[in-house]
PDB file of N, CA, C and O in Angstrom:
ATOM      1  N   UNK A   1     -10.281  22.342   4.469  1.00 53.00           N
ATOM      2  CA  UNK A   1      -8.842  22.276   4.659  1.00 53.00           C
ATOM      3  C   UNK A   1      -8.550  22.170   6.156  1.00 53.00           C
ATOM      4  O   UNK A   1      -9.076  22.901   6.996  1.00 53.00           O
ATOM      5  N   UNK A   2      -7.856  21.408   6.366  1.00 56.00           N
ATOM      6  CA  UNK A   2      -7.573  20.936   7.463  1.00 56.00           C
ATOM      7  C   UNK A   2      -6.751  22.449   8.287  1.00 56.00           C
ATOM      8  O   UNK A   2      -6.192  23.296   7.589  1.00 56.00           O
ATOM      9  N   UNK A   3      -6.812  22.556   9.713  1.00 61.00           N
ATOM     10  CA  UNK A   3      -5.457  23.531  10.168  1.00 61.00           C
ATOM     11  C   UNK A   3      -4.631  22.845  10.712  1.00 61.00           C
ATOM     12  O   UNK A   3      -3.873  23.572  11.354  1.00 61.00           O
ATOM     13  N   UNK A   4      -4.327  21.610  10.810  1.00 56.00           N
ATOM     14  CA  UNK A   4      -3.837  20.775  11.600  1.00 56.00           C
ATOM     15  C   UNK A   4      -3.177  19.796  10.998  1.00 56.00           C
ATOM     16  O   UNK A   4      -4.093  19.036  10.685  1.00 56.00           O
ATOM     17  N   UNK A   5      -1.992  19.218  10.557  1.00 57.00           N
ATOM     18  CA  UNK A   5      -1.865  18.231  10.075  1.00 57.00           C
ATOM     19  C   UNK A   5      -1.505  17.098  11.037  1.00 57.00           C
ATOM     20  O   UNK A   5      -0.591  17.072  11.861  1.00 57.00           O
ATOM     21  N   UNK A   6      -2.590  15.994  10.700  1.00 58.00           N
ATOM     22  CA  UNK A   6      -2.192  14.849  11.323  1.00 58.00           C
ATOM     23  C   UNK A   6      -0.363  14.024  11.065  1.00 58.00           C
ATOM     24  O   UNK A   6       0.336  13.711  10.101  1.00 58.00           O
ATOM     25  N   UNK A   7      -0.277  13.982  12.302  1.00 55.00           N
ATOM     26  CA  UNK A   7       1.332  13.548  12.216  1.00 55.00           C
ATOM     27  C   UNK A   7       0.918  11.397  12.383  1.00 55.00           C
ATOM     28  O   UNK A   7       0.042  10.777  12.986  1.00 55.00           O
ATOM     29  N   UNK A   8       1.890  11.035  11.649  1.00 56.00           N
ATOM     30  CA  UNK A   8       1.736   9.272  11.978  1.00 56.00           C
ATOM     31  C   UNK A   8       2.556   9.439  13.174  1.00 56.00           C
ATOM     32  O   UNK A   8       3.216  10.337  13.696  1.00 56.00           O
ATOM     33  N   UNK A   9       2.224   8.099  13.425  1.00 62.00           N
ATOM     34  CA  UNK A   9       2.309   7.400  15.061  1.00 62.00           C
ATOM     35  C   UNK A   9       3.061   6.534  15.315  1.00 62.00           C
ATOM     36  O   UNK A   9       2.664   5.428  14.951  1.00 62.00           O
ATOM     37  N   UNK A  10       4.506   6.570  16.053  1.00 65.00           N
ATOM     38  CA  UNK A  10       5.468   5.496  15.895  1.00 65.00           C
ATOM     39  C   UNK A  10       6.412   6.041  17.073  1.00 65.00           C
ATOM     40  O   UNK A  10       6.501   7.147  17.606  1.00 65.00           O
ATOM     41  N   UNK A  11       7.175   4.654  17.296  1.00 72.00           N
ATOM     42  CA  UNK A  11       8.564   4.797  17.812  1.00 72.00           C
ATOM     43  C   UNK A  11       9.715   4.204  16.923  1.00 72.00           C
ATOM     44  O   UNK A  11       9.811   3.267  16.131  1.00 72.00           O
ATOM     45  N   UNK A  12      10.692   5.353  17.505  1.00 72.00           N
ATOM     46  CA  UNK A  12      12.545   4.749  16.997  1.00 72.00           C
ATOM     47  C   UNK A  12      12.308   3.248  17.440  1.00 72.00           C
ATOM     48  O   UNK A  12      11.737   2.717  18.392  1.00 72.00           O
ATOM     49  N   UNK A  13      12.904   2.861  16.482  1.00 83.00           N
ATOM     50  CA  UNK A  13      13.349   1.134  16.178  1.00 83.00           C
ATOM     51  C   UNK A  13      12.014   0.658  15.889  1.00 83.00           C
ATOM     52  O   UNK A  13      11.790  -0.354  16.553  1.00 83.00           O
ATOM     53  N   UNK A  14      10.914   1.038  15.060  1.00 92.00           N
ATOM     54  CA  UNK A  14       9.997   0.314  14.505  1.00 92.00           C
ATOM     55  C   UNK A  14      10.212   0.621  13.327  1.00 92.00           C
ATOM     56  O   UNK A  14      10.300   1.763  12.876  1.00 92.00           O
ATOM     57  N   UNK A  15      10.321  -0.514  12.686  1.00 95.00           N
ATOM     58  CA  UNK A  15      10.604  -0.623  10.945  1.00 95.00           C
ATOM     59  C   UNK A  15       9.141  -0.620  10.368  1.00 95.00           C
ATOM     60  O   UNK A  15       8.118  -1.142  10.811  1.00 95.00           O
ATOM     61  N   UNK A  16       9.386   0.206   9.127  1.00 95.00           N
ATOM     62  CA  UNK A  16       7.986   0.171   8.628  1.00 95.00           C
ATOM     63  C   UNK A  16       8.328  -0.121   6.722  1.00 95.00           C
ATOM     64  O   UNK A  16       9.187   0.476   6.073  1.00 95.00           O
ATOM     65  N   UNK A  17       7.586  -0.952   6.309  1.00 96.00           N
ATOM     66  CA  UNK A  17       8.001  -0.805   4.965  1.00 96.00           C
ATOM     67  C   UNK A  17       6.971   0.345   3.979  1.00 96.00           C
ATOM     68  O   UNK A  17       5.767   0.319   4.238  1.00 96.00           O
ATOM     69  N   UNK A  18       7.302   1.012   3.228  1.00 95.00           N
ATOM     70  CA  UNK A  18       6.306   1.892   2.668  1.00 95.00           C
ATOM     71  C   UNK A  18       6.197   1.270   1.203  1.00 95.00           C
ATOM     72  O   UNK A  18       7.182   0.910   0.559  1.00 95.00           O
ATOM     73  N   UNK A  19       5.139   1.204   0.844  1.00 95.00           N
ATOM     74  CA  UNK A  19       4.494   0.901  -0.063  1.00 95.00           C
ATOM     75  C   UNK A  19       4.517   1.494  -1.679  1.00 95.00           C
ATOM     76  O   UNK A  19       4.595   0.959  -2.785  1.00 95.00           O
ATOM     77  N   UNK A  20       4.398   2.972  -1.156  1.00 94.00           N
ATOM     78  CA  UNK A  20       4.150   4.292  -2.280  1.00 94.00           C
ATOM     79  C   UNK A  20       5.747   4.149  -2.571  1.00 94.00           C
ATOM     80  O   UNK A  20       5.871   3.709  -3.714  1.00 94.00           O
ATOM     81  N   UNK A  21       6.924   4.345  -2.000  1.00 94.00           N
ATOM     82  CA  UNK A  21       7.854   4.387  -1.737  1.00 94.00           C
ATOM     83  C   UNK A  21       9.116   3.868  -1.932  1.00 94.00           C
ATOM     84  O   UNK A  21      10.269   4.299  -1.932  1.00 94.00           O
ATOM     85  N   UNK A  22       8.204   2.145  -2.203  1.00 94.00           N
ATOM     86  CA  UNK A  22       9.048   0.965  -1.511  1.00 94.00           C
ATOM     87  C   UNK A  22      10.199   0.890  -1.126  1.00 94.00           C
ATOM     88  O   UNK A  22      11.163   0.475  -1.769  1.00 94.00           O
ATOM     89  N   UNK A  23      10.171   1.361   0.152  1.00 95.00           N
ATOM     90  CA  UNK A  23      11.692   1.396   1.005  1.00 95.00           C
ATOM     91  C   UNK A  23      11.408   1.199   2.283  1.00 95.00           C
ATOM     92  O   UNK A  23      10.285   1.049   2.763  1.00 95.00           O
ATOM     93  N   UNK A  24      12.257   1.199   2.743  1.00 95.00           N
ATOM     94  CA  UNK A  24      12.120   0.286   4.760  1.00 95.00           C
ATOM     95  C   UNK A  24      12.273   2.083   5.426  1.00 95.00           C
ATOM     96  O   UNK A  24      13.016   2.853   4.817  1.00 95.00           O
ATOM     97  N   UNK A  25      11.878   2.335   6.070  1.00 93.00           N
ATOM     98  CA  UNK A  25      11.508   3.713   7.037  1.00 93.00           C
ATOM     99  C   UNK A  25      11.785   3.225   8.544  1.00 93.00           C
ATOM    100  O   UNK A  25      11.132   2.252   8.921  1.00 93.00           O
ATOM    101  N   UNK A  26      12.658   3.789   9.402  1.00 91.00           N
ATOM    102  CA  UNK A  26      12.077   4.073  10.594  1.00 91.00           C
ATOM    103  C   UNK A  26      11.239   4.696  11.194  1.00 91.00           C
ATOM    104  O   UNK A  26      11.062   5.854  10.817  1.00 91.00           O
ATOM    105  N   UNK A  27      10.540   4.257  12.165  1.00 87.00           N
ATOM    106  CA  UNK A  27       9.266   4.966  12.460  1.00 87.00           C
ATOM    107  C   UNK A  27       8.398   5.586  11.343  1.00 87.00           C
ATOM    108  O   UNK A  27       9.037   6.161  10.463  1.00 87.00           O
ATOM    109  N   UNK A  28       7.299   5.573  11.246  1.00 82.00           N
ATOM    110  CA  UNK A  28       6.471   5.756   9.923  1.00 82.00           C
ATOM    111  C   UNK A  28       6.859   7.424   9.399  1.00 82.00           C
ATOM    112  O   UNK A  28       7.096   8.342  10.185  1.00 82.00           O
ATOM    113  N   UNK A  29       6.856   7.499   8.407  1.00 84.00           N
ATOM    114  CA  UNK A  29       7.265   8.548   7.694  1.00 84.00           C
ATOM    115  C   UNK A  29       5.967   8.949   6.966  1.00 84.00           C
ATOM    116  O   UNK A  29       5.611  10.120   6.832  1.00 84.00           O
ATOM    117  N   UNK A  30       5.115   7.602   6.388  1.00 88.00           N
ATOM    118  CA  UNK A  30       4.363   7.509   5.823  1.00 88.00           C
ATOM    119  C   UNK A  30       3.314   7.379   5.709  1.00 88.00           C
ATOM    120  O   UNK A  30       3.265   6.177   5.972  1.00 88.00           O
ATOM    121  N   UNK A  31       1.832   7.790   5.413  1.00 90.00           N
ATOM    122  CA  UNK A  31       0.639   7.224   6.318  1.00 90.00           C
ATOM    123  C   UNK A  31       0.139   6.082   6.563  1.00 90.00           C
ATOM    124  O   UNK A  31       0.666   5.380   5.700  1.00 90.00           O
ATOM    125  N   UNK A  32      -0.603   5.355   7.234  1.00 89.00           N
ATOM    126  CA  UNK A  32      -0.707   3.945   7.328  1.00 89.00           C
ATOM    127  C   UNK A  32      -1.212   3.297   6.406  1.00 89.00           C
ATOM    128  O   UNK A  32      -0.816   2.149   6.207  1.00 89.00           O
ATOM    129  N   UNK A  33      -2.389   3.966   5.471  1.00 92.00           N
ATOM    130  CA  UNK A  33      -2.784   2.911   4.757  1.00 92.00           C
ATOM    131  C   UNK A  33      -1.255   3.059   3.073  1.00 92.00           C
ATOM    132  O   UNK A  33      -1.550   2.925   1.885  1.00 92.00           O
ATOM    133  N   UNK A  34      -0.142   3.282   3.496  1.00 94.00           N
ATOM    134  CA  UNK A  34       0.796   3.642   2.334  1.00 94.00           C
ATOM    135  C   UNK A  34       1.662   2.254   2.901  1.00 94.00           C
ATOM    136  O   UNK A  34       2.367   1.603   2.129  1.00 94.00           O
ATOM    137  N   UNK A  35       1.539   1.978   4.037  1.00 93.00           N
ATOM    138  CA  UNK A  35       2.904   1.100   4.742  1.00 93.00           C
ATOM    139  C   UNK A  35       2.089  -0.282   5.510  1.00 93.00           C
ATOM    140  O   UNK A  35       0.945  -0.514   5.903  1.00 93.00           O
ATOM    141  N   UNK A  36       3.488  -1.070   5.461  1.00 94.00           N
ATOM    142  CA  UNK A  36       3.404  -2.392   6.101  1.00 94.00           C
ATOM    143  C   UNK A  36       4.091  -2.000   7.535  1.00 94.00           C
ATOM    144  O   UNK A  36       4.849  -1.035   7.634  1.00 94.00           O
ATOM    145  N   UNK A  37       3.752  -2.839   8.624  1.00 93.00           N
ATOM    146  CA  UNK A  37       4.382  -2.466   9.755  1.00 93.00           C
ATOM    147  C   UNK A  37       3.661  -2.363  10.975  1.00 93.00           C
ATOM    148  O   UNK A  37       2.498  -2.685  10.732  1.00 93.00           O
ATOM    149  N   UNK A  38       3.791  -2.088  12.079  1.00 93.00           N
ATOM    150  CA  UNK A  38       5.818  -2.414  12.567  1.00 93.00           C
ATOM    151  C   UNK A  38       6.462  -3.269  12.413  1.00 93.00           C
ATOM    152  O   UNK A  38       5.716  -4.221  12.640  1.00 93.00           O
ATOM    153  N   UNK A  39       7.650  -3.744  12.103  1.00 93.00           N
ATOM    154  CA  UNK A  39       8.299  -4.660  11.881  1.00 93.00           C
ATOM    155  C   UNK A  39       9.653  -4.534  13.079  1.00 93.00           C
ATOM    156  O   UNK A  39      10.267  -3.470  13.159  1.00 93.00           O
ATOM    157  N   UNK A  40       9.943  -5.471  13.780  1.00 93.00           N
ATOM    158  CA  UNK A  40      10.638  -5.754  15.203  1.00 93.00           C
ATOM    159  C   UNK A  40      12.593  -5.065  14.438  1.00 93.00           C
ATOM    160  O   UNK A  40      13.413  -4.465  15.133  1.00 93.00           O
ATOM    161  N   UNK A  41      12.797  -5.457  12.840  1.00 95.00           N
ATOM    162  CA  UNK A  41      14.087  -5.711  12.742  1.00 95.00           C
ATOM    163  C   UNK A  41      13.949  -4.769  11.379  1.00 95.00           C
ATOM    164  O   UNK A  41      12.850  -4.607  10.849  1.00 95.00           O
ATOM    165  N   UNK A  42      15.154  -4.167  10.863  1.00 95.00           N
ATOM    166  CA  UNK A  42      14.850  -3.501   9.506  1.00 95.00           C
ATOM    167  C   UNK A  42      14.880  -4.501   8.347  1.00 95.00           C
ATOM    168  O   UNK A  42      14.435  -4.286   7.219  1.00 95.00           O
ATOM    169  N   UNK A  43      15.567  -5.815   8.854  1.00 96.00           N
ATOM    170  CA  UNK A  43      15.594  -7.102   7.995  1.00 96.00           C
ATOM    171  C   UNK A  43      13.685  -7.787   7.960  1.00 96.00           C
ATOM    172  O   UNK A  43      13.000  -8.044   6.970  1.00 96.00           O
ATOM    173  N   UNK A  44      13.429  -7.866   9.019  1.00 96.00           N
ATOM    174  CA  UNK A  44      11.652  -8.081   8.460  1.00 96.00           C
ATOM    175  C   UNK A  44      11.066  -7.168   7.417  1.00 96.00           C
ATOM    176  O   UNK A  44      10.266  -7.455   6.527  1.00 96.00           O
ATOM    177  N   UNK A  45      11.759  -5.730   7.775  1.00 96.00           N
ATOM    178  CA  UNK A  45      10.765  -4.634   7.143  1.00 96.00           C
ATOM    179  C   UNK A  45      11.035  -4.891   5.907  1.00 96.00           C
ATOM    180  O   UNK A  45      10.137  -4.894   5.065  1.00 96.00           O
ATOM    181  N   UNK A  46      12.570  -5.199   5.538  1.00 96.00           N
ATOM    182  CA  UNK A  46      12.921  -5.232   4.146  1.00 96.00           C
ATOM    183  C   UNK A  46      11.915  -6.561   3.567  1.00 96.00           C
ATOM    184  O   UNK A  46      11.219  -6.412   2.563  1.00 96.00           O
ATOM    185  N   UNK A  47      11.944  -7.756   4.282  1.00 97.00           N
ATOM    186  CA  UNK A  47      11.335  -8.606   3.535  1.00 97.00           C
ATOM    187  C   UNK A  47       9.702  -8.234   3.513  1.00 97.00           C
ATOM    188  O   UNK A  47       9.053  -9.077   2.894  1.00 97.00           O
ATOM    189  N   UNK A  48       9.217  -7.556   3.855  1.00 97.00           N
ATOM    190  CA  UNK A  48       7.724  -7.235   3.654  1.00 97.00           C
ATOM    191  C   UNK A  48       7.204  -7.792   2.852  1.00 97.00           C
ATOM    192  O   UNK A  48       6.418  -8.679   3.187  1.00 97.00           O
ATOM    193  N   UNK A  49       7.392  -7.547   1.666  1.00 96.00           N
ATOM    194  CA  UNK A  49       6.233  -8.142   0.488  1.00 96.00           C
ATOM    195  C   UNK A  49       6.447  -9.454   0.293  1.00 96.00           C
ATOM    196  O   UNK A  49       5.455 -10.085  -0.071  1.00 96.00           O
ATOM    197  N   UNK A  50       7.506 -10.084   0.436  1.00 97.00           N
ATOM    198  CA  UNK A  50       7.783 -11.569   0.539  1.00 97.00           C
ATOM    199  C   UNK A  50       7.023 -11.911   1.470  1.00 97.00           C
ATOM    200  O   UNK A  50       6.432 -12.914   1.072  1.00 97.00           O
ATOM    201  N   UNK A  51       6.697 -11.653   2.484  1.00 95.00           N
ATOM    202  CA  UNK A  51       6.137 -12.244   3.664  1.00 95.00           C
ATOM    203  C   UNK A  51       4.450 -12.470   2.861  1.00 95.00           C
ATOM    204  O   UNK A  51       3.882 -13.503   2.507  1.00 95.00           O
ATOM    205  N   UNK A  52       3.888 -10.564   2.767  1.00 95.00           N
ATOM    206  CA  UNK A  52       2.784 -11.032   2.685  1.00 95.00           C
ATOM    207  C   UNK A  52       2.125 -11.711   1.348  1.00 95.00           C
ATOM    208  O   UNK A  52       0.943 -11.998   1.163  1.00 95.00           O
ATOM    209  N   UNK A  53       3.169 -11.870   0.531  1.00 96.00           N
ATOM    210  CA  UNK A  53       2.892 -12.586  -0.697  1.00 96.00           C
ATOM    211  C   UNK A  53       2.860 -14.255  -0.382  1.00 96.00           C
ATOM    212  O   UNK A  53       2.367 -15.165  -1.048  1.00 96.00           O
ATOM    213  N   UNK A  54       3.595 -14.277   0.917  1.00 96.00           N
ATOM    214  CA  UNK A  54       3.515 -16.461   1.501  1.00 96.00           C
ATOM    215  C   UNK A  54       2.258 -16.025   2.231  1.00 96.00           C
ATOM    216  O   UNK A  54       1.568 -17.044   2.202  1.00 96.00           O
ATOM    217  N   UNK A  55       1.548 -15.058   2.890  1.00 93.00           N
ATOM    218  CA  UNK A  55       0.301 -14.787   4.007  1.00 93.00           C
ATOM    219  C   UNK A  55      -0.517 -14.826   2.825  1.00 93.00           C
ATOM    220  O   UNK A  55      -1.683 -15.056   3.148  1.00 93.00           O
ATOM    221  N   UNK A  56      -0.392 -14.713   1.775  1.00 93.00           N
ATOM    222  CA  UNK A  56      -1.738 -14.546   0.622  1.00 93.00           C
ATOM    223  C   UNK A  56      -1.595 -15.745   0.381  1.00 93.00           C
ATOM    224  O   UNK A  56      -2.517 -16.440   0.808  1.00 93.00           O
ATOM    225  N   UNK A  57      -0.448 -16.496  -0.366  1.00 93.00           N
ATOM    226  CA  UNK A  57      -0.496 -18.010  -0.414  1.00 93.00           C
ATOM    227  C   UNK A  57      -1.366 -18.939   0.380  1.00 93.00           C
ATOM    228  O   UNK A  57      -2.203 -19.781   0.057  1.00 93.00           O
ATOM    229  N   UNK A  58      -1.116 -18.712   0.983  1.00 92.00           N
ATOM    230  CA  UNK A  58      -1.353 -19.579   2.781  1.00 92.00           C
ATOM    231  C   UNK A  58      -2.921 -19.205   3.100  1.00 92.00           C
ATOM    232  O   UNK A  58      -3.689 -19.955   3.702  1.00 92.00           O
ATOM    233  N   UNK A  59      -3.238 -17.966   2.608  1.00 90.00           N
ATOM    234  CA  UNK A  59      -4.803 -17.679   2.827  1.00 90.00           C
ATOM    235  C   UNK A  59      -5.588 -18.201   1.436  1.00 90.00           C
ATOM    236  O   UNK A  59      -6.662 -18.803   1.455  1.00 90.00           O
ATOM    237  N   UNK A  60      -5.155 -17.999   0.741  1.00 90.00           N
ATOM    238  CA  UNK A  60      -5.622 -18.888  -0.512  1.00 90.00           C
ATOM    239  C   UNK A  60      -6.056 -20.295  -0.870  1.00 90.00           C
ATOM    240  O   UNK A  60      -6.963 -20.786  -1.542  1.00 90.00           O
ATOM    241  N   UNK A  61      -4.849 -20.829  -0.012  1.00 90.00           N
ATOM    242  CA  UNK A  61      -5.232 -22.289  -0.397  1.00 90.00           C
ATOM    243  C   UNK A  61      -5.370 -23.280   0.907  1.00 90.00           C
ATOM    244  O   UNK A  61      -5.143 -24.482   1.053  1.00 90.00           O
ATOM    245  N   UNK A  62      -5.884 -22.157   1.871  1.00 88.00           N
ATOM    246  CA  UNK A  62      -6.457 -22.552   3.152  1.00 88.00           C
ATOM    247  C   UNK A  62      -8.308 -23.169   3.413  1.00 88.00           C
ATOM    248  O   UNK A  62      -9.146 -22.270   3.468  1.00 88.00           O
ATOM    249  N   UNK A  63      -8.726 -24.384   3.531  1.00 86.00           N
ATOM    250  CA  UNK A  63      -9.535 -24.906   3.392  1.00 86.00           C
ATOM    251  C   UNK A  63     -10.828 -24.333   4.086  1.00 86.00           C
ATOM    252  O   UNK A  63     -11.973 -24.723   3.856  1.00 86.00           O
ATOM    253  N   UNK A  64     -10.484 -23.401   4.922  1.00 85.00           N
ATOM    254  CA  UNK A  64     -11.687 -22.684   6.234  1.00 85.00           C
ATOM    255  C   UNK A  64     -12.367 -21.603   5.889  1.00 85.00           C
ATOM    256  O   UNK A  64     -13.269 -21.020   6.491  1.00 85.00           O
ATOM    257  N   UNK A  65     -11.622 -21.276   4.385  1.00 76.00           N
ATOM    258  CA  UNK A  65     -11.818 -19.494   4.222  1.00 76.00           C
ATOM    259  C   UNK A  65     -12.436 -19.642   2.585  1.00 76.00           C
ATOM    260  O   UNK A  65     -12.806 -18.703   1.882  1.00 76.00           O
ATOM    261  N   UNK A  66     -12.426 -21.200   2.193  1.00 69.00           N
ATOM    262  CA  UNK A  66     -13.102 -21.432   0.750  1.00 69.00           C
ATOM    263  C   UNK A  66     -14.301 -22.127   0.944  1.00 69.00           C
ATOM    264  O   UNK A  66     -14.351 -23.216   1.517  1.00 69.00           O
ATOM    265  N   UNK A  67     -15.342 -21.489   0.453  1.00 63.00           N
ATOM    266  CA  UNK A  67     -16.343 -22.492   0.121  1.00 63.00           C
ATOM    267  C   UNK A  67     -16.234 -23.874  -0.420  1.00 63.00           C
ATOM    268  O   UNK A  67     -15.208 -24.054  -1.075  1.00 63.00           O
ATOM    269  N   UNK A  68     -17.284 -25.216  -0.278  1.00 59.00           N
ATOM    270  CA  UNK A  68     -16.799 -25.834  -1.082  1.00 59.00           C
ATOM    271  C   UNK A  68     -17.103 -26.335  -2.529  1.00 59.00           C
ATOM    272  O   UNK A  68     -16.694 -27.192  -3.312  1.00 59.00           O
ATOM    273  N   UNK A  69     -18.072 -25.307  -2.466  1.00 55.00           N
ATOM    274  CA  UNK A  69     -18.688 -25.316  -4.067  1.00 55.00           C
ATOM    275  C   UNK A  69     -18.627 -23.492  -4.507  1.00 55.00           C
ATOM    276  O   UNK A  69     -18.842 -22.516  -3.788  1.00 55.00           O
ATOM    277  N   UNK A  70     -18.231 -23.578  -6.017  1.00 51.00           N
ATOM    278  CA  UNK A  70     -18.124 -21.917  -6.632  1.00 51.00           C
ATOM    279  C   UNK A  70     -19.123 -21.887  -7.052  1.00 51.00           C
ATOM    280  O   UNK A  70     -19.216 -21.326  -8.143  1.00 51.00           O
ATOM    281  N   UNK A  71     -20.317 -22.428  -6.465  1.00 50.00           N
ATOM    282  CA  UNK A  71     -21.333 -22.190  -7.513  1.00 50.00           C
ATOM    283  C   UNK A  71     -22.105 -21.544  -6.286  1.00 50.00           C
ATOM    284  O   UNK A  71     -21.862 -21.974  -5.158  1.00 50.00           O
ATOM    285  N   UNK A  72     -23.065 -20.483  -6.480  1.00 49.00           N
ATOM    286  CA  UNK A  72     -24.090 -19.905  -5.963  1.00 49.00           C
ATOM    287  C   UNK A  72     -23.516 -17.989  -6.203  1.00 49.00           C
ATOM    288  O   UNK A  72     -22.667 -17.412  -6.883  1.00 49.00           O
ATOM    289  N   UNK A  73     -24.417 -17.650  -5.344  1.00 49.00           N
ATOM    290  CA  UNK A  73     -24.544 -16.212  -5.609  1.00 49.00           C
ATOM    291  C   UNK A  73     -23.178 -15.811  -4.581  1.00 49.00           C
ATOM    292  O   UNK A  73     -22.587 -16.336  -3.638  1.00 49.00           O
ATOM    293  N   UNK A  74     -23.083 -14.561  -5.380  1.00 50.00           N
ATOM    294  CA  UNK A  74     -21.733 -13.757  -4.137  1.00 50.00           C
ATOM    295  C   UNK A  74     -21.744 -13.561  -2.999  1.00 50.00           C
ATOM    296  O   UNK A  74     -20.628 -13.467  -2.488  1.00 50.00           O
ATOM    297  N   UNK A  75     -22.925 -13.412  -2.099  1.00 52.00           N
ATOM    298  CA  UNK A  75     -23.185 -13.814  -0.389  1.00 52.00           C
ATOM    299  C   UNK A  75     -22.665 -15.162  -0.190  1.00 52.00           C
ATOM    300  O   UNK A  75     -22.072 -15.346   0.873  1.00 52.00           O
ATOM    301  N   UNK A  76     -22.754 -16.002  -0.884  1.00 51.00           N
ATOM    302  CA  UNK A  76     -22.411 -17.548  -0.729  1.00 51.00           C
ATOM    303  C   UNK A  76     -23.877 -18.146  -0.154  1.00 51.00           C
ATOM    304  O   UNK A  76     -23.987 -18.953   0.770  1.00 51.00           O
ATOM    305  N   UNK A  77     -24.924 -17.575  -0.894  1.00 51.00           N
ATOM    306  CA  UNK A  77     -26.328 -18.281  -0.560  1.00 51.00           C
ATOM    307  C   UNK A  77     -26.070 -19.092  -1.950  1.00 51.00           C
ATOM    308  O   UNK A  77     -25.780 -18.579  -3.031  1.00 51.00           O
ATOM    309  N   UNK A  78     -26.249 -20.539  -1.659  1.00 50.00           N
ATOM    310  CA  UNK A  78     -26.764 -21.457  -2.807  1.00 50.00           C
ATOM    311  C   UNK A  78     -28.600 -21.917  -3.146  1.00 50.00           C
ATOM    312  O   UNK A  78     -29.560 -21.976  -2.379  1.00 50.00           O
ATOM    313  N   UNK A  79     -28.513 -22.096  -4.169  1.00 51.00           N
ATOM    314  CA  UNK A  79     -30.417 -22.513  -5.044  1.00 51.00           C
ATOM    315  C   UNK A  79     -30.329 -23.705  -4.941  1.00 51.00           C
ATOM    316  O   UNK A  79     -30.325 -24.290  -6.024  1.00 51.00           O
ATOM    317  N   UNK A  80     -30.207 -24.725  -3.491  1.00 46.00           N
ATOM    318  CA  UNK A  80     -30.426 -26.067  -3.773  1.00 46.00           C
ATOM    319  C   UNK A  80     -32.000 -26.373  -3.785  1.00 46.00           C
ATOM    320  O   UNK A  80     -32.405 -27.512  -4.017  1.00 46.00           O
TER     321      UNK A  80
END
């Protein structure tokens, strides 16, 4: 048991969106791996999951980050 509780780490006017929560926070309320953030405006924070739902898009069907064959083992070693 801890004697200490770790406090999160922030300043006034950083928007944070929380996750567990889902609501926009100033300054983190919440622990980090619970929240998105910092966000510059409380209007970014609100759009959070929109954002990273176009950043998953966009990483998905990005040509640098796919192999170009699904075939081989899960390291991405192929049996040619």
């Amino acid at each position: 048991m801890a004697l200490f509780k770790k406090r999160t780490v922030g300043k006034p006017g950083e928007w944070y969106y929380c996750l567990e929560h889902q609501k926009v926070e100033e300054g983190p309320d919440c622990p980090g791996r619970d929240r998105f953030g910092p966000y510059a405006s409380r209007t970014e924070a609100e759009h959070a999951m929109q954002t990273a739902r176009e950043r998953n898009l966009e990483w998905e069907n990005d040509p640098k980050w796919h192999d170009a064959s699904s075939t081989g083992s899960a390291d991405g070693d192929r049996d040619d």
